[in-house]
Amino acid sequence: MKVLIKIVSFFLKEFHDVRRQPLLLLSLVGGPLLVLGAFGATFQSANPFISAALVWPEGGIPGVDRAQAESYINSTFHLALSTTDRAEAMAKLDAGDVDLVQIIPDVTVMQPGSGKRPEIEVYSRAIDPTVEAWIRSISYGEMNFINQQLLAQEARVAQTKAQEISVSLDDAKGQLLQLQQALGGPNGLSNQSVDDAVSAAEDMRSTVTLLLNFLPPVTQAQAIAAPELVSLHQDAQLLIDEMDELSSVLRDGDIVSQLERLSSSVDEIDALNSTIAIFVSVPPETITSPVLETYENLRGTPYSMVVFFTPAVLALLIQQLAVTLGALGLVRELQMGAYEMFRVAPLRFAHILIGKSLAYILYVTVAGFILTGVLSFLNVPMPTAHPIQHAALILMLATASVGLGFLISTFSRTDSQAIQLTMLTLLLSIFFTGFFLPIIGFSWPAWIIAIFMPMTHGILGFKDLLLKGEGLTPYDWWTFVYISGLFYGLVGLRMWRQYRKTT
Amino acid sequence: MDTTNQNHSNPDDALRMDNASLDFGGGAGVFDISFSLPKGAILGMIGPSGCGKTTTIRLLNGIYKPTAGDVQVLGKSPSKFGNKDRERLGYIPQQFILYPNLSVEENLHFLGGIYGMSRSERKTKIPALLDFVDLTPARKRLGQKLSGGMQRRLMLAGALLHDPDLLFADEPTAGIDPILRARIWDNFRKLRDQGKTLLVTTQYVGEAAYCDKVAVMRRGRMVTVDTPEGLRRQAMGGEVLNIQIDGDNVAEIQLFLEKQPRVKRAERAPDNLQRIQVYVESAGRELPVLLAALSEEKGITPTVAEPYMPPFDEVFVRLIQQSEASEL
């Protein structure tokens, strides 16, 4: 009974002490509320803001619309300048008016067969590695966009050429049919007729060869996604071979073989015409971008960045509130000289620790509930599926964090030392708890820090409860128990010896 | 009252130290402290700042353990105190002045609570204690709104709430005005009259007069322990008579007095050359004898002839000087 009275005395003392400091309460609870509100009200994007200048070739790019390209760039960068004057854009970059210059090459002046590929030149003066990574990633996307536009234009040209060739093929077919009739007649083929037919076959061979040159090359992906292009290549090649055979048979073959070959050639022309008819009906984008992406978020729509980050902010605020109270909790009385009296009184350090902890945990937990209520104004889903678990998570996070604060207190001799160490904890929390950088991106020493920071587990727990609507696993709860046990154990160990130590 | 240094146990002793030392190294600490104090007495511990008063208290209340010698408090070594023993102690540390954000009553409830007193016990005792230290009108006032004297009296009430047998008060009157200091000493004497034992340290030498026994400390050592009167005698080498003469034969009279039997010496007072300070074993016995001798042999009747009670400031300075001289 006396033990309980002693613990309750410390609890009530801390309770009244904090209650009597409205400014402290305001800064501990109202401060985080304001921070949370400011975060929600002002956050716009996690992407870096990059001002860009676009240098467009004077002759433009066949098949690529400048306005469309500008719109594409504006979707990721802020397009501050679109010009054809390279020097003007570079001057802007040098003056710091823009962060990035993209120079689109004039593909029309490139020499075919030179082996050189046109390059999109990108220049920046970035000092931020994340900004540079962002620029390079987006520039790569733009390069793909322009490449696709160019390929689509090429496909359109091939389709037009194929349609023209189709007409030529019909003419050639008529000639072959006439030759076939003449060959079946009583006079057979005159020498002049044979020469005309051979000439016609060679003309057709040249025309089809030209068609092959216009066709886009066949990639493995296109073979799957655009089989008509493959067929066109195959049929065109077959017709070329057929024309070679026809020329040979017409000069040297007997009449039977000539008839067979003429019939075969007519069939090949029909086949190629059919394939051309299919090829020209396919959209050019299907030929140039054979693989398409489909994406579905099985949870529905993703959260806004504000909502996504809010559980981490909540965990940070709860942890820091608790750590600050704990860190000042022991050192303040050490400075006041209260321990001198406690050591003479019939008190164990455990009475002090438990009484103080209960008061701080109560305050932090209430603050956590209030902060959770405020989250609803930021459209954060409330933990309706697991309200008890949410309350328990706040309680466990507060308990572990107060323990961490007490541990800091045992290493501090003054208030200012305790505050300095608390700020160090804040920095560790921001970098090594997955607050905004994934832990997996660090090497193993950082993981150790992450494991022992209550906030790491708080962030995961709040994301599960608030964003996923899922409960925590027994492993999650035991983690808090282990961490709390470790912190309070270390505090007890450090203070127990000092508390009763007689020199 | 036993005021001598002893080396034997006495069940009536509340405090006793036998050659107790605590050496912090580098000359710091306390050394060879020996004294005993019976129950129901006030021991005043006087000495300059840093002389070892607080260290001695910490040895007695169990915060420190001696590196040599023996310490007994209420018949037990403080390092072996259990909760029951600690409940018999009250302590007013030098630095701690309670919690500024708690009211007077809340501070007292907290202090009673850490001694395991139930709320009903506290509610019964607090009003009487507030009356005792004259803080009833301020019972709802926050600690930060109290004056220095009120804070000290609140500390006193807090230390008495659990009704200890022995109270340690480390400079309870530091930094407060003489009127309030006198009130606090009134409280201490009332407690002594109730049978409680008190050890009070102070830098105000004059407060020695309030004590039953006074220990003078210097550089970690106890110069002497005695009653206030005993200290005066030690400092002055006996008792002193002030004899003031009108006229120009003061030097002659001084010589005459010095030659009288049982007169140890006669000196001109430094602040008044017409006055002669005569050191004797017993002022009450020698004064009429000396007055008769002056009248009969010199035909002189002094304008002033009275026992001189040197202030404790002077007593303290003389004792320290004697201590320094003995070290040379």
PDB file of N, CA and C in Angstrom, chain A residues 25-63:
ATOM      1  N   LEU A  25       2.234  23.042 -22.040  1.00  0.00           N
ATOM      2  CA  LEU A  25       1.188  22.212 -22.656  1.00  0.00           C
ATOM      3  C   LEU A  25       0.907  22.677 -24.075  1.00  0.00           C
ATOM      4  N   LEU A  26       0.838  23.997 -24.219  1.00  0.00           N
ATOM      5  CA  LEU A  26       0.534  24.557 -25.537  1.00  0.00           C
ATOM      6  C   LEU A  26       1.614  24.177 -26.538  1.00  0.00           C
ATOM      7  N   SER A  27       2.860  24.278 -26.090  1.00  0.00           N
ATOM      8  CA  SER A  27       3.946  23.962 -27.027  1.00  0.00           C
ATOM      9  C   SER A  27       4.045  22.463 -27.276  1.00  0.00           C
ATOM     10  N   LEU A  28       3.692  21.665 -26.271  1.00  0.00           N
ATOM     11  CA  LEU A  28       3.808  20.218 -26.437  1.00  0.00           C
ATOM     12  C   LEU A  28       2.654  19.632 -27.247  1.00  0.00           C
ATOM     13  N   VAL A  29       1.457  20.190 -27.062  1.00  0.00           N
ATOM     14  CA  VAL A  29       0.290  19.649 -27.772  1.00  0.00           C
ATOM     15  C   VAL A  29      -0.121  20.576 -28.916  1.00  0.00           C
ATOM     16  N   GLY A  30      -0.242  21.868 -28.607  1.00  0.00           N
ATOM     17  CA  GLY A  30      -0.654  22.819 -29.646  1.00  0.00           C
ATOM     18  C   GLY A  30       0.397  22.955 -30.727  1.00  0.00           C
ATOM     19  N   GLY A  31       1.666  22.918 -30.326  1.00  0.00           N
ATOM     20  CA  GLY A  31       2.755  23.038 -31.303  1.00  0.00           C
ATOM     21  C   GLY A  31       2.683  21.945 -32.354  1.00  0.00           C
ATOM     22  N   PRO A  32       2.653  20.691 -31.917  1.00  0.00           N
ATOM     23  CA  PRO A  32       2.522  19.619 -32.901  1.00  0.00           C
ATOM     24  C   PRO A  32       1.261  19.741 -33.753  1.00  0.00           C
ATOM     25  N   LEU A  33       0.172  20.202 -33.121  1.00  0.00           N
ATOM     26  CA  LEU A  33      -1.064  20.374 -33.895  1.00  0.00           C
ATOM     27  C   LEU A  33      -0.848  21.383 -35.020  1.00  0.00           C
ATOM     28  N   LEU A  34      -0.216  22.483 -34.676  1.00  0.00           N
ATOM     29  CA  LEU A  34       0.045  23.512 -35.687  1.00  0.00           C
ATOM     30  C   LEU A  34       0.953  22.966 -36.789  1.00  0.00           C
ATOM     31  N   VAL A  35       1.972  22.203 -36.361  1.00  0.00           N
ATOM     32  CA  VAL A  35       2.896  21.636 -37.350  1.00  0.00           C
ATOM     33  C   VAL A  35       2.137  20.720 -38.302  1.00  0.00           C
ATOM     34  N   LEU A  36       1.279  19.892 -37.715  1.00  0.00           N
ATOM     35  CA  LEU A  36       0.491  18.955 -38.522  1.00  0.00           C
ATOM     36  C   LEU A  36      -0.415  19.720 -39.483  1.00  0.00           C
ATOM     37  N   GLY A  37      -1.054  20.763 -38.954  1.00  0.00           N
ATOM     38  CA  GLY A  37      -1.958  21.571 -39.784  1.00  0.00           C
ATOM     39  C   GLY A  37      -1.207  22.259 -40.904  1.00  0.00           C
ATOM     40  N   ALA A  38      -0.051  22.812 -40.565  1.00  0.00           N
ATOM     41  CA  ALA A  38       0.751  23.510 -41.584  1.00  0.00           C
ATOM     42  C   ALA A  38       1.214  22.527 -42.652  1.00  0.00           C
ATOM     43  N   PHE A  39       1.550  21.333 -42.219  1.00  0.00           N
ATOM     44  CA  PHE A  39       1.982  20.297 -43.166  1.00  0.00           C
ATOM     45  C   PHE A  39       0.857  19.999 -44.163  1.00  0.00           C
ATOM     46  N   GLY A  40      -0.336  19.782 -43.619  1.00  0.00           N
ATOM     47  CA  GLY A  40      -1.469  19.446 -44.483  1.00  0.00           C
ATOM     48  C   GLY A  40      -1.879  20.586 -45.391  1.00  0.00           C
ATOM     49  N   ALA A  41      -1.806  21.798 -44.851  1.00  0.00           N
ATOM     50  CA  ALA A  41      -2.301  22.938 -45.619  1.00  0.00           C
ATOM     51  C   ALA A  41      -1.330  23.375 -46.705  1.00  0.00           C
ATOM     52  N   THR A  42      -0.067  23.101 -46.524  1.00  0.00           N
ATOM     53  CA  THR A  42       0.907  23.673 -47.461  1.00  0.00           C
ATOM     54  C   THR A  42       1.586  22.655 -48.358  1.00  0.00           C
ATOM     55  N   PHE A  43       1.484  21.379 -48.027  1.00  0.00           N
ATOM     56  CA  PHE A  43       2.212  20.398 -48.835  1.00  0.00           C
ATOM     57  C   PHE A  43       1.601  20.295 -50.234  1.00  0.00           C
ATOM     58  N   GLN A  44       2.433  20.380 -51.264  1.00  0.00           N
ATOM     59  CA  GLN A  44       1.925  20.292 -52.631  1.00  0.00           C
ATOM     60  C   GLN A  44       2.515  19.108 -53.393  1.00  0.00           C
ATOM     61  N   SER A  45       3.808  18.946 -53.302  1.00  0.00           N
ATOM     62  CA  SER A  45       4.412  17.886 -54.094  1.00  0.00           C
ATOM     63  C   SER A  45       5.734  17.481 -53.466  1.00  0.00           C
ATOM     64  N   ALA A  46       6.034  16.187 -53.598  1.00  0.00           N
ATOM     65  CA  ALA A  46       7.334  15.718 -53.122  1.00  0.00           C
ATOM     66  C   ALA A  46       8.371  15.829 -54.231  1.00  0.00           C
ATOM     67  N   ASN A  47       7.895  16.171 -55.474  1.00  0.00           N
ATOM     68  CA  ASN A  47       8.836  16.267 -56.586  1.00  0.00           C
ATOM     69  C   ASN A  47       9.571  17.595 -56.519  1.00  0.00           C
ATOM     70  N   PRO A  48      10.828  17.586 -56.969  1.00  0.00           N
ATOM     71  CA  PRO A  48      11.550  18.858 -56.980  1.00  0.00           C
ATOM     72  C   PRO A  48      10.978  19.796 -58.038  1.00  0.00           C
ATOM     73  N   PHE A  49      11.002  21.087 -57.748  1.00  0.00           N
ATOM     74  CA  PHE A  49      10.528  22.083 -58.713  1.00  0.00           C
ATOM     75  C   PHE A  49      11.697  22.440 -59.622  1.00  0.00           C
ATOM     76  N   ILE A  50      11.539  22.145 -60.906  1.00  0.00           N
ATOM     77  CA  ILE A  50      12.640  22.394 -61.850  1.00  0.00           C
ATOM     78  C   ILE A  50      12.116  23.247 -62.992  1.00  0.00           C
ATOM     79  N   SER A  51      12.787  24.360 -63.192  1.00  0.00           N
ATOM     80  CA  SER A  51      12.415  25.272 -64.262  1.00  0.00           C
ATOM     81  C   SER A  51      13.237  24.907 -65.505  1.00  0.00           C
ATOM     82  N   ALA A  52      12.551  24.700 -66.639  1.00  0.00           N
ATOM     83  CA  ALA A  52      13.241  24.184 -67.827  1.00  0.00           C
ATOM     84  C   ALA A  52      13.122  25.131 -69.026  1.00  0.00           C
ATOM     85  N   ALA A  53      14.138  25.059 -69.894  1.00  0.00           N
ATOM     86  CA  ALA A  53      14.084  25.768 -71.184  1.00  0.00           C
ATOM     87  C   ALA A  53      14.196  24.717 -72.284  1.00  0.00           C
ATOM     88  N   LEU A  54      13.338  24.836 -73.298  1.00  0.00           N
ATOM     89  CA  LEU A  54      13.321  23.875 -74.410  1.00  0.00           C
ATOM     90  C   LEU A  54      13.840  24.567 -75.664  1.00  0.00           C
ATOM     91  N   VAL A  55      14.823  23.957 -76.303  1.00  0.00           N
ATOM     92  CA  VAL A  55      15.323  24.489 -77.583  1.00  0.00           C
ATOM     93  C   VAL A  55      14.832  23.555 -78.687  1.00  0.00           C
ATOM     94  N   TRP A  56      13.974  24.107 -79.518  1.00  0.00           N
ATOM     95  CA  TRP A  56      13.312  23.298 -80.568  1.00  0.00           C
ATOM     96  C   TRP A  56      14.019  23.569 -81.895  1.00  0.00           C
ATOM     97  N   PRO A  57      14.230  22.537 -82.714  1.00  0.00           N
ATOM     98  CA  PRO A  57      14.907  22.776 -83.983  1.00  0.00           C
ATOM     99  C   PRO A  57      14.066  23.670 -84.900  1.00  0.00           C
ATOM    100  N   GLU A  58      14.752  24.535 -85.644  1.00  0.00           N
ATOM    101  CA  GLU A  58      14.014  25.498 -86.468  1.00  0.00           C
ATOM    102  C   GLU A  58      13.118  24.799 -87.472  1.00  0.00           C
ATOM    103  N   GLY A  59      13.599  23.697 -88.014  1.00  0.00           N
ATOM    104  CA  GLY A  59      12.806  22.985 -89.012  1.00  0.00           C
ATOM    105  C   GLY A  59      11.771  22.066 -88.393  1.00  0.00           C
ATOM    106  N   GLY A  60      11.728  22.017 -87.093  1.00  0.00           N
ATOM    107  CA  GLY A  60      10.795  21.133 -86.413  1.00  0.00           C
ATOM    108  C   GLY A  60      11.210  19.681 -86.593  1.00  0.00           C
ATOM    109  N   ILE A  61      10.376  18.788 -86.089  1.00  0.00           N
ATOM    110  CA  ILE A  61      10.650  17.363 -86.234  1.00  0.00           C
ATOM    111  C   ILE A  61       9.443  16.758 -86.936  1.00  0.00           C
ATOM    112  N   PRO A  62       9.672  16.092 -88.096  1.00  0.00           N
ATOM    113  CA  PRO A  62       8.524  15.512 -88.807  1.00  0.00           C
ATOM    114  C   PRO A  62       7.763  14.548 -87.913  1.00  0.00           C
ATOM    115  N   GLY A  63       6.489  14.782 -87.838  1.00  0.00           N
ATOM    116  CA  GLY A  63       5.645  13.877 -87.060  1.00  0.00           C
ATOM    117  C   GLY A  63       5.573  14.211 -85.585  1.00  0.00           C
TER     118      GLY A  63
END
